[in-house]
XYZ file of C-alpha atoms in Angstrom:
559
model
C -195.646 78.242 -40.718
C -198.208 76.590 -42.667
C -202.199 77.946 -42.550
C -203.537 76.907 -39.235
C -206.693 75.000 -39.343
C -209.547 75.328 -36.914
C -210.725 72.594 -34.556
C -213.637 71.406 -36.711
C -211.354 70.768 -39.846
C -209.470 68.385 -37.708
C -212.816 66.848 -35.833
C -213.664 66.278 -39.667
C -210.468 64.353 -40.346
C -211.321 62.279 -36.687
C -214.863 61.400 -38.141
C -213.728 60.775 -41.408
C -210.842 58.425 -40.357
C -212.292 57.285 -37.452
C -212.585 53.678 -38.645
C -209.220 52.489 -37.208
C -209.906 48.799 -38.377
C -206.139 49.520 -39.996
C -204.766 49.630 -36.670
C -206.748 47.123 -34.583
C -206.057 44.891 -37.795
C -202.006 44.836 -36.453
C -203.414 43.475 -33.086
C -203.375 40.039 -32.337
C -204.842 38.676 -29.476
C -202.576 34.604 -29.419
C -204.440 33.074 -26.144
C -203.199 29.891 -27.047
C -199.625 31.123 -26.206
C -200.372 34.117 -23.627
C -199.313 36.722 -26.259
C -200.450 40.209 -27.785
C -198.818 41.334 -30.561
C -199.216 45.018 -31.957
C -197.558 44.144 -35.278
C -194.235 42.388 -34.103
C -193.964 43.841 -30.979
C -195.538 42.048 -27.795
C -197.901 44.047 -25.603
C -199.628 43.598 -22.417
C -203.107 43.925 -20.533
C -203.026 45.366 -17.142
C -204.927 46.759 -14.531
C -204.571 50.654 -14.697
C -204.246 50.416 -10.581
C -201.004 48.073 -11.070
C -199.491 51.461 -12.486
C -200.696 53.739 -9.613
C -199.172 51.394 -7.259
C -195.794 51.426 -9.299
C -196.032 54.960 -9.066
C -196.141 55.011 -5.425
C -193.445 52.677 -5.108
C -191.362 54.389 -7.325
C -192.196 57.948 -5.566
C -191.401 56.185 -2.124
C -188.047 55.013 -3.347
C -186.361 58.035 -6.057
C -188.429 61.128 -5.173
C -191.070 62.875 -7.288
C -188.563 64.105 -10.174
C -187.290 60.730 -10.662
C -190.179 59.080 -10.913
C -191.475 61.507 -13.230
C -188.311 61.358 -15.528
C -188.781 57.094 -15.413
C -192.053 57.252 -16.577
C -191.806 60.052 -19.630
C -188.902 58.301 -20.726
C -190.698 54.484 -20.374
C -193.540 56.551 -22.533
C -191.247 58.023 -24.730
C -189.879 54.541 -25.856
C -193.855 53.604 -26.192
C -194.393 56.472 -28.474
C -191.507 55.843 -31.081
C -192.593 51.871 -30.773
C -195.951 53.002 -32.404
C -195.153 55.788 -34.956
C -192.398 52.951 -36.380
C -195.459 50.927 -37.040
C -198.188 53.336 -37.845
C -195.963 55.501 -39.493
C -196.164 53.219 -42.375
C -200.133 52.364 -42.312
C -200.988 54.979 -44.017
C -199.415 56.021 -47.144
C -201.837 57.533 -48.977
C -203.212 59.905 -46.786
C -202.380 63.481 -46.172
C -200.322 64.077 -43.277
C -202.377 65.222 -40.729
C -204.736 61.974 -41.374
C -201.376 60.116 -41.130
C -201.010 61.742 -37.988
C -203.843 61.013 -36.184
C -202.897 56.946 -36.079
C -200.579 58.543 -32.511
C -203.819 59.795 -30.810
C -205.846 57.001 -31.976
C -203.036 54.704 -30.889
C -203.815 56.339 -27.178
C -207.347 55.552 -27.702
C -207.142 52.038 -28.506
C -204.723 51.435 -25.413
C -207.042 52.583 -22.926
C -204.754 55.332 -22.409
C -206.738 58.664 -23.226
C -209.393 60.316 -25.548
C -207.426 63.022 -27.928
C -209.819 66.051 -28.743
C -207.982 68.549 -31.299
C -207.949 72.058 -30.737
C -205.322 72.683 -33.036
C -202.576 70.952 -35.228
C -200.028 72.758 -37.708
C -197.291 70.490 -39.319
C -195.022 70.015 -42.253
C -192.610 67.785 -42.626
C -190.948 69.567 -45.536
C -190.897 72.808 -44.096
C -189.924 71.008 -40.425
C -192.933 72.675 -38.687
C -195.012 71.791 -35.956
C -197.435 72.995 -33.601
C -200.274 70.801 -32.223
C -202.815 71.709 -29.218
C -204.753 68.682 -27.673
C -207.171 68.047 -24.868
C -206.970 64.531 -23.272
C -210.076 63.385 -21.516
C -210.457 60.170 -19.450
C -206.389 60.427 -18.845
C -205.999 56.934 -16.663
C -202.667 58.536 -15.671
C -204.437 61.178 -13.818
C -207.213 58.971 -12.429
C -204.249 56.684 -10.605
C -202.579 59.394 -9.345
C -205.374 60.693 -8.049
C -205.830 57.418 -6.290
C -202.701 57.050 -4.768
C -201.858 60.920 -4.345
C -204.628 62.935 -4.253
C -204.860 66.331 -6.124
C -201.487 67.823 -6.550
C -199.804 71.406 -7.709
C -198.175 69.719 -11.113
C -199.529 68.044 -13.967
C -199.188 64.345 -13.120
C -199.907 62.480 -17.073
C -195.798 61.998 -17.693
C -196.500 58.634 -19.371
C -198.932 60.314 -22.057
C -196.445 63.161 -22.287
C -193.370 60.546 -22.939
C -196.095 59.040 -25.638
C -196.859 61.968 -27.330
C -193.062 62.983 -27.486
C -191.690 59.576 -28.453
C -194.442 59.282 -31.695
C -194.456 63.005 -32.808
C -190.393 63.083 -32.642
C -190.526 59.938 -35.029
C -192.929 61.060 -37.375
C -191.972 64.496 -37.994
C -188.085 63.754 -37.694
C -187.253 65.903 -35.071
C -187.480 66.618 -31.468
C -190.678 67.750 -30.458
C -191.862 68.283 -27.049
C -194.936 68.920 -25.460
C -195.881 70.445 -22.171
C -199.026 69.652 -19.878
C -200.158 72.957 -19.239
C -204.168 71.604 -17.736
C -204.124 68.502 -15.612
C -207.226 66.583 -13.933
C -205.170 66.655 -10.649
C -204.704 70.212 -10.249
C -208.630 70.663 -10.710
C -209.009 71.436 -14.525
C -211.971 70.516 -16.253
C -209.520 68.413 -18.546
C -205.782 67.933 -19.292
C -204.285 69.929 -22.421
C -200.828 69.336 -23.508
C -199.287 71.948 -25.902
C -196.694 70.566 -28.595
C -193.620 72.342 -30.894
C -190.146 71.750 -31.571
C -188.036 71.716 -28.933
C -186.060 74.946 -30.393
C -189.093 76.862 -30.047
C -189.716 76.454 -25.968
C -188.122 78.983 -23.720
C -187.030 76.136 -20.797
C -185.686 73.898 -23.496
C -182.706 72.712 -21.509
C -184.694 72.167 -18.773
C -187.631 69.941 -20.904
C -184.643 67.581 -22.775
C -183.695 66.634 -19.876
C -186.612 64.135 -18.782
C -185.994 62.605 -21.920
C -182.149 61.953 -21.576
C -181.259 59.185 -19.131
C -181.074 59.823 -15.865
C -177.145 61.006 -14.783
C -177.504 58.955 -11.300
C -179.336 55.830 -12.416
C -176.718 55.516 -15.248
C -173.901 55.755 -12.403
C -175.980 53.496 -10.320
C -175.944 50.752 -13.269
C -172.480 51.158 -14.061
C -171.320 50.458 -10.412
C -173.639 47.289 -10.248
C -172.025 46.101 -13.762
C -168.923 46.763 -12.431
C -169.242 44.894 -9.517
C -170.859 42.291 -11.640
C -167.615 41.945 -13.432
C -165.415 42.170 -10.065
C -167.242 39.263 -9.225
C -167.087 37.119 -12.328
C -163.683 37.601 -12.282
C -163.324 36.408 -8.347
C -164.952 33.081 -9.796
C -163.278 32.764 -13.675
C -159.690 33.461 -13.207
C -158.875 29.861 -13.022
C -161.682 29.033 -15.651
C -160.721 28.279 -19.634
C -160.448 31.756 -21.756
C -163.027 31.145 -24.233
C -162.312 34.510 -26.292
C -159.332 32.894 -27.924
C -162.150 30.387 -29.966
C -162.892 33.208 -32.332
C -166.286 32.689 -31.862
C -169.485 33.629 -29.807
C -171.562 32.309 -26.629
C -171.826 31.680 -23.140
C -174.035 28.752 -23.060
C -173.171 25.430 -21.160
C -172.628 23.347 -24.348
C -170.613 26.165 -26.063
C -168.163 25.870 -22.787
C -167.761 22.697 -22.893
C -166.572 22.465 -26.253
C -164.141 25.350 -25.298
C -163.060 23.717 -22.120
C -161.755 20.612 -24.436
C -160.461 22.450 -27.208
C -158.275 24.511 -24.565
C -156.420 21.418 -23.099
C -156.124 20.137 -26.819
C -154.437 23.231 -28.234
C -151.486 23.225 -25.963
C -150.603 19.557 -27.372
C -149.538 18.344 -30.974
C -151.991 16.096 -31.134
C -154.531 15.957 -34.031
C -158.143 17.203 -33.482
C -161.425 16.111 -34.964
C -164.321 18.538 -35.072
C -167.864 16.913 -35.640
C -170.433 18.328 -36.229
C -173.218 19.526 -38.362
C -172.855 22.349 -41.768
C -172.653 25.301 -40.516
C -171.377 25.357 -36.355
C -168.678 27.132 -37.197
C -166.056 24.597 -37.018
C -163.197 26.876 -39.017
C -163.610 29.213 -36.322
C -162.839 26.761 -33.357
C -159.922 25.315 -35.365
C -158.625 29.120 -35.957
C -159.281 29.688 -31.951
C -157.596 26.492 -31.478
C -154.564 27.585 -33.168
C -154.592 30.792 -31.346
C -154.225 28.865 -28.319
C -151.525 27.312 -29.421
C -147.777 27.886 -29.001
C -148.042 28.093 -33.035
C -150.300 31.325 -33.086
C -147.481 33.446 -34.601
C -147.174 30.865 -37.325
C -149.401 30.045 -40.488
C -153.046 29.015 -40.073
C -153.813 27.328 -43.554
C -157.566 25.952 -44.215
C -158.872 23.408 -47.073
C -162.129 22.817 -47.938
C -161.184 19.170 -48.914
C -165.082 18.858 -50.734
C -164.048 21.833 -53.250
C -160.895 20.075 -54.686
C -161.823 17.419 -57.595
C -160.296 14.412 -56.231
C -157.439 14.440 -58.790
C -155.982 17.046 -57.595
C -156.488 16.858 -53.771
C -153.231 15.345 -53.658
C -151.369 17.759 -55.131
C -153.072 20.732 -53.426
C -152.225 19.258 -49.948
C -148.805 17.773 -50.713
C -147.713 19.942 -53.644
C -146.576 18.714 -56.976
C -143.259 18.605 -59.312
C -143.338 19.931 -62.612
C -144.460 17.756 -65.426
C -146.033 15.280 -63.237
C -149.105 15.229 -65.044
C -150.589 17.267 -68.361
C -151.105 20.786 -66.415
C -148.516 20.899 -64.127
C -146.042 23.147 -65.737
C -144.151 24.514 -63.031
C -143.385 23.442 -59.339
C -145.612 23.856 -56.621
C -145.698 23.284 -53.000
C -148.603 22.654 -50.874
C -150.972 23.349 -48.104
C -148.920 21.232 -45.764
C -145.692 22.817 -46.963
C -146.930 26.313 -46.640
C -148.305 25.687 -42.919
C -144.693 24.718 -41.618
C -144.528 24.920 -37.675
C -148.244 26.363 -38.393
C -151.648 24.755 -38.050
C -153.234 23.163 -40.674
C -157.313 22.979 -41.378
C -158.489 20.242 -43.455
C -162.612 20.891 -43.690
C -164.771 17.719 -45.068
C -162.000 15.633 -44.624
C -163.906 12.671 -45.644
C -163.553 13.736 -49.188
C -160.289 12.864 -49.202
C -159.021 10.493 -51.766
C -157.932 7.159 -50.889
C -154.490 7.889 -52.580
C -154.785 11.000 -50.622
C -155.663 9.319 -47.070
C -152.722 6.917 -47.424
C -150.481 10.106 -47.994
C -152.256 11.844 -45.291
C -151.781 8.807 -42.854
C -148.253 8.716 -43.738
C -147.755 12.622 -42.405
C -149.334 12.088 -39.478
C -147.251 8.811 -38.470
C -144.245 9.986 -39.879
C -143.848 13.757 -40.648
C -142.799 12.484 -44.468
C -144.726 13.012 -47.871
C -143.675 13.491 -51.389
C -144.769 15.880 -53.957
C -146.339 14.266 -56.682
C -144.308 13.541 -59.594
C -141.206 13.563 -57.087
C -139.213 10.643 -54.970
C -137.400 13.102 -52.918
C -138.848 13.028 -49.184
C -139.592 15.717 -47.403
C -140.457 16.511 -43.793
C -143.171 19.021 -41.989
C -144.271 20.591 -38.704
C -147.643 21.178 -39.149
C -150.500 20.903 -36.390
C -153.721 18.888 -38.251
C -157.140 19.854 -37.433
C -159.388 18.079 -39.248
C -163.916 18.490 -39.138
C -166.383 16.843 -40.953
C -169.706 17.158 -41.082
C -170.637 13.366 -41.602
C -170.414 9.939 -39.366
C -166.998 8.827 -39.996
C -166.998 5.619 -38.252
C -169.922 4.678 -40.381
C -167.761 6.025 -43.448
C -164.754 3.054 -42.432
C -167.850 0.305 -42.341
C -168.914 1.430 -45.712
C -165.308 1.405 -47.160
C -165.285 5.303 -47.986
C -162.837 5.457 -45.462
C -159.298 4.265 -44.370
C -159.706 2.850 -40.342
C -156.479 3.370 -39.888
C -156.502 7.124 -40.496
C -159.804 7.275 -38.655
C -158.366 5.764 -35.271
C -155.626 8.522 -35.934
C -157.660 11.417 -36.479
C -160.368 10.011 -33.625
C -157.243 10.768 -30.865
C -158.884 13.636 -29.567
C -162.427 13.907 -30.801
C -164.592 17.281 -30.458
C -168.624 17.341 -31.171
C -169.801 21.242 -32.459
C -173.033 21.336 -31.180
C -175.718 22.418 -33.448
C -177.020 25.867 -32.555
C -180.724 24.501 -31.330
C -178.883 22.890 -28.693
C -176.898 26.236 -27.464
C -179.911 28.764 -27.983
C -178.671 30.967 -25.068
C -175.983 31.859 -27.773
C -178.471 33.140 -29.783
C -178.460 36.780 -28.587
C -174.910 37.362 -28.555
C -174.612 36.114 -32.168
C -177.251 38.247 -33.501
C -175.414 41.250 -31.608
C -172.250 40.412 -32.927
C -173.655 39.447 -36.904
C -175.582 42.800 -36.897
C -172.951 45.066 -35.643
C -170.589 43.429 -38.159
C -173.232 44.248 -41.526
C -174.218 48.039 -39.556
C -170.536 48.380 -40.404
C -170.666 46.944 -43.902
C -173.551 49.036 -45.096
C -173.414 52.056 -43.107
C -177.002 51.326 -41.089
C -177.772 51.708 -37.833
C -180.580 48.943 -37.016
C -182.866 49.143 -33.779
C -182.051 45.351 -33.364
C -184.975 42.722 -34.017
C -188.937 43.250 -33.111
C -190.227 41.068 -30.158
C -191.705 38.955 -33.084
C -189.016 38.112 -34.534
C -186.876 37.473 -31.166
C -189.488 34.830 -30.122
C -189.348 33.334 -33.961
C -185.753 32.860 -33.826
C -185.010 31.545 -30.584
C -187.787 28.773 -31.183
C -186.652 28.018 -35.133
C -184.713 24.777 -35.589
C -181.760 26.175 -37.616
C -181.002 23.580 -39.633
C -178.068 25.969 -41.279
C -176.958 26.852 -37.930
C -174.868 29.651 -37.490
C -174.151 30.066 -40.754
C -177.341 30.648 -41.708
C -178.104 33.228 -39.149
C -175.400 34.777 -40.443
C -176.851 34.671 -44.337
C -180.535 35.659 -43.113
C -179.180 38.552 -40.928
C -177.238 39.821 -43.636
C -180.226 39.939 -46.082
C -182.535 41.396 -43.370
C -179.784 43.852 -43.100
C -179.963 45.086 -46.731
C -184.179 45.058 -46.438
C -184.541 47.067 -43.219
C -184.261 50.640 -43.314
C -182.157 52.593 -41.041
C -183.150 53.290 -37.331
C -185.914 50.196 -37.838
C -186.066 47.471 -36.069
C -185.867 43.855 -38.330
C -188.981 42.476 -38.576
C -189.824 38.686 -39.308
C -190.568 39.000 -42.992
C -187.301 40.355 -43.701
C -185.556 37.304 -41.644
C -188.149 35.208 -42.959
C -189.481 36.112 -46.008
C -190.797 32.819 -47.229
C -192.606 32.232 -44.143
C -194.907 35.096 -44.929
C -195.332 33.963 -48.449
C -196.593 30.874 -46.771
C -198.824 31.888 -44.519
C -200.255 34.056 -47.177
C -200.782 30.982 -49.634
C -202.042 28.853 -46.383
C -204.857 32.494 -45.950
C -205.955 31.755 -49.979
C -205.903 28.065 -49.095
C -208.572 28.574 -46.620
C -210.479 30.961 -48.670
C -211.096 28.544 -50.965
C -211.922 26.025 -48.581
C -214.059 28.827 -46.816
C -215.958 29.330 -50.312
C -215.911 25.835 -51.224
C -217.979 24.996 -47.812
C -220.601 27.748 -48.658
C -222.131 26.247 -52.015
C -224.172 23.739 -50.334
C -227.360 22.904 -51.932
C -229.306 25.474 -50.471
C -226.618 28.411 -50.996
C -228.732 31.422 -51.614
C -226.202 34.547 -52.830
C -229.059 37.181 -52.031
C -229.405 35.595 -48.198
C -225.499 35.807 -47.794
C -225.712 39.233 -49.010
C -227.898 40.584 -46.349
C -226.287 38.712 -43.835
C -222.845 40.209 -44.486
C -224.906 43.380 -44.348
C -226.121 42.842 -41.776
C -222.768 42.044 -39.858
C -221.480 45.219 -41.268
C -223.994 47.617 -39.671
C -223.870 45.808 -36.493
C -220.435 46.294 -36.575
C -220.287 49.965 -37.179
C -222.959 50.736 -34.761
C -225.913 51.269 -37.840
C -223.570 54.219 -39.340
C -223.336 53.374 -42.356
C -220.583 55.332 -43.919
C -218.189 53.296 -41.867
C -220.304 49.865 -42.610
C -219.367 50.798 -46.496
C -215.598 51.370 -45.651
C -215.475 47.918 -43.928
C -217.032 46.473 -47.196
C -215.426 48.067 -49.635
C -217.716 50.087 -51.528
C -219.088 53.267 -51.774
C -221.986 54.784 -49.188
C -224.646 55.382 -52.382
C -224.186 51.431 -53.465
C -224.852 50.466 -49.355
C -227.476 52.608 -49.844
C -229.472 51.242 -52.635
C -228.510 47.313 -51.071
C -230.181 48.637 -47.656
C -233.151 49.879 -49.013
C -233.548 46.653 -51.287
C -233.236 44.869 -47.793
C -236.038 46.921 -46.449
C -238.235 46.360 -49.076
């Protein structure tokens, strides 16, 4: 076990860190839009009361050990929120200054006041014992309110806390135990902390941190009646799994509900819609739905073929037709026989190729190139392009005539912005697709970067959730949660240039004619020691220089 330290070393390393501008600096206050944010995660301000009366209702409803397991637990989740943040603040200190962001944390949430009677860790060594008094616990005053003085310790919330964050930061389970409490009479409450191997009752302690066995059963009987009940009202609705693709939203089952009554038929389908909706994956699903499904789904990106050859890709081509073609090959349509064929950007399409194109659809016949010999297909055509066809026959780009074919049975994608309820389920499924890929296991997104990505435009669409989840993927860490400048990171570049920007223009404003540097100087000064309450070793942290410089500035100041 590493040397124990008394109680003053670790008052020292209070007062000598107890500037925690480094953690109110990852608070945002956003009035404007009725938001906190503690770094990406979204916060609240509350009455303390509101929890003393949620207490009550809880305790009139589950029972006392219920309760108390729901609320250790709700602060257990608390706790591991903050250490993933302030884990991370500070890199450069020793550990038990790193540590002390937890009980400072408590501090700046109105929660407690941490006093330090003793604290022992080591991460290397896997060590840890910690002693603390709380003082001011508003746990304790509520349940005093609504309760009165009681037998047991009554602070499970600050317990959960102090769990949640000391687990996370020392990479283990630790757990602590209560052993004063306000509300059975004690002068203050004092929680004693150590790995969970180390406690006598440890079976019994785990256990308010695991989920509770009969709320678990109570939430799987309600999702299974959920389900019961979806299925009393969807039997006779459209099967949308068989799209290969993801959502829920109205405008995503409407597209399905088409594509369904088109993919029993023979008739040729047109997705529109922009780059990106995942158009490939509706024409697999329609395929799927098909009586073809056991046959050959073959897909063309029509845009990737040099026009030259587009013929012979799609209709195949003899050998010696042209310089290059040394053997005999058959083509997309050929290989897709009694199968579905894809044809992506179809507007690409060569006019030699549209005519041949027309031709299959009205007649079942092409010809290789090179060759006379005619041949005939079953294929299924599902053709998609991203751009306004009709207003590609006005310009003469493309053949009417193969339009009006094509436009039988026409299908509009919409664009993700329009189907945001989608959103959710696609990040669920994209994320537990690249977990997979490179063997992470992600904590999902912060409440930052939810909020950012249900509002973005996605002008990539799903695609590009895909790409930017992908890359987030590779930049989180394991067991983090993504955060917006690994989604994003060129919108914190900007807002970084936009912070210079106004620096500048912050500077710029300053050198008026009268601009005196020594009046500034005394006035930031000034600011500094208001700001630190007249101490003025913290005033010289906040400016950045040492105590003896503030020093010699001061006394220049007084003179």
């Amino acid at each position: 076990m590493p040397q124990a330290k008394d109680a003053k070393f670790y008052t020292q390393i209070l007062e000598k860190n107890k500037d925690i501008q480094d953690l109110l600096d990852k608070i945002q206050f956003d009035s404007q839009h009725g938001q906190i944010w503690f770094e990406e995660n979204r916060m609240l301000l509350m009455h303390t009361s509101i929890m003393g009366f949620l207490r009550k209702d809880l305790f009139d409803m589950l029972g006392w050990e219920r309760t108390k397991h729901f609320f250790i637990r709700c602060g257990y989740q608390a706790g591991v929120r903050d250490a993933e943040v302030t884990s991370k603040l500070r890199p450069n200190l020793n550990e038990a200054e790193a540590f002390m962001a937890g009980p400072q944390m408590h501090g700046i949430r109105g929660m407690v006041q941490v006093e330090v009677n003793e604290l022992q860790l080591s991460h290397d060594e896997h060590q840890f014992y910690a002693d603390f008094n709380w003082r001011n616990s508003f746990e304790a005053e509520v349940h005093l309110s609504e309760f009165g003085a009681s037998e047991e310790s009554a602070c499970w919330m600050l317990l959960g806390y102090a769990c949640g964050y000391t687990s996370l930061v020392m990479g283990q389970t630790i757990i602590y135990q209560e052993t004063h409490c306000v509300t059975k009479g004690d002068d203050c409450c004092r929680i004693i902390g150590k790995p969970l191997k180390e406690w006598e009752n440890a079976d019994e302690l785990i256990q308010f941190m695991s989920p509770d066995p009969v709320s678990d059963e109570l939430i799987a009987l309600q999702a299974e009646l959920n389900e019961l009940k979806k299925n009393i009202y969807t039997d006779v609705e459209a099967d949308y799994t068989m799209f290969n693709s993801i959502g829920e939203s109205v405008a995503y089952r409407k597209v399905c509900d088409l594509l369904k009554k088109a993919a029993g038929s023979k008739v040729a389908v047109l997705l529109q819609g922009e780059t990106g909706v995942g158009k490939e994956a509706f024409a697999r699903g329609i395929h799927q739905g098909s009586s073809r499904k056991g046959q050959p789904f073959v897909a063309v990106n029509c845009a990737c073929i040099p026009p030259d050859l587009i013929e012979a890709e799609l209709f195949g081509v003899e050998k010696g037709a042209f310089t290059g073609a040394t053997q005999t090959r058959s083509g997309k349509f050929e290989r897709a026989h009694q199968g579905t064929i894809f044809l992506d950007e179809v507007i690409e399409l060569s006019p030699r190729a549209q005519a041949a194109l027309l031709r299959m659809l009205q007649e079942g016949e092409y010809e290789r190139v090179g060759d006379h010999q005619t041949r005939t297909v079953d294929v299924r055509l599902v053709a998609a392009t991203n751009e306004d066809l009709e207003q590609a026959v006005k310009d003469g780009r493309f053949r009417a005539d193969l339009y009006y074919r094509l436009n039988i049975f026409p299908v509009i994608i919409p664009p993700l912005r329009e189907r945001r309820d989608d959103i959710p389920l696609l990040i669920t499924h994209f994320l537990s697709r690249f977990e997979n890929m490179y063997g992470k296991t992600l904590k999902g997104l912060s409440d930052k970067a939810k909020n950012f990505v249900m509002s973005y435009e996605w002008p990539g669409n799903i695609r590009e959730l895909e790409n930017l989840l992908e890359r987030a993927t590779l930049l989180t860490d394991s067991h983090q949660e993504i955060k917006l400048s690994s989604l994003f990171p060129q919108l914190v570049e900007k807002e970084s240039e936009q912070e210079v920007v106004s620096q500048i223009e912050f500077l710029d404003d300053l050198f008026t004619e009268n601009f005196s540097l020594e009046r500034y100087e005394q006035d930031i000064i000034r600011t500094a020691m208001n700001k630190s309450q007249q101490n003025v070793s913290e005033a010289a942290r906040i400016l950045g220089i040492s105590r003896a410089t503030l020093d010699y500035r001061l006394k220049k100041i007084c003179v």
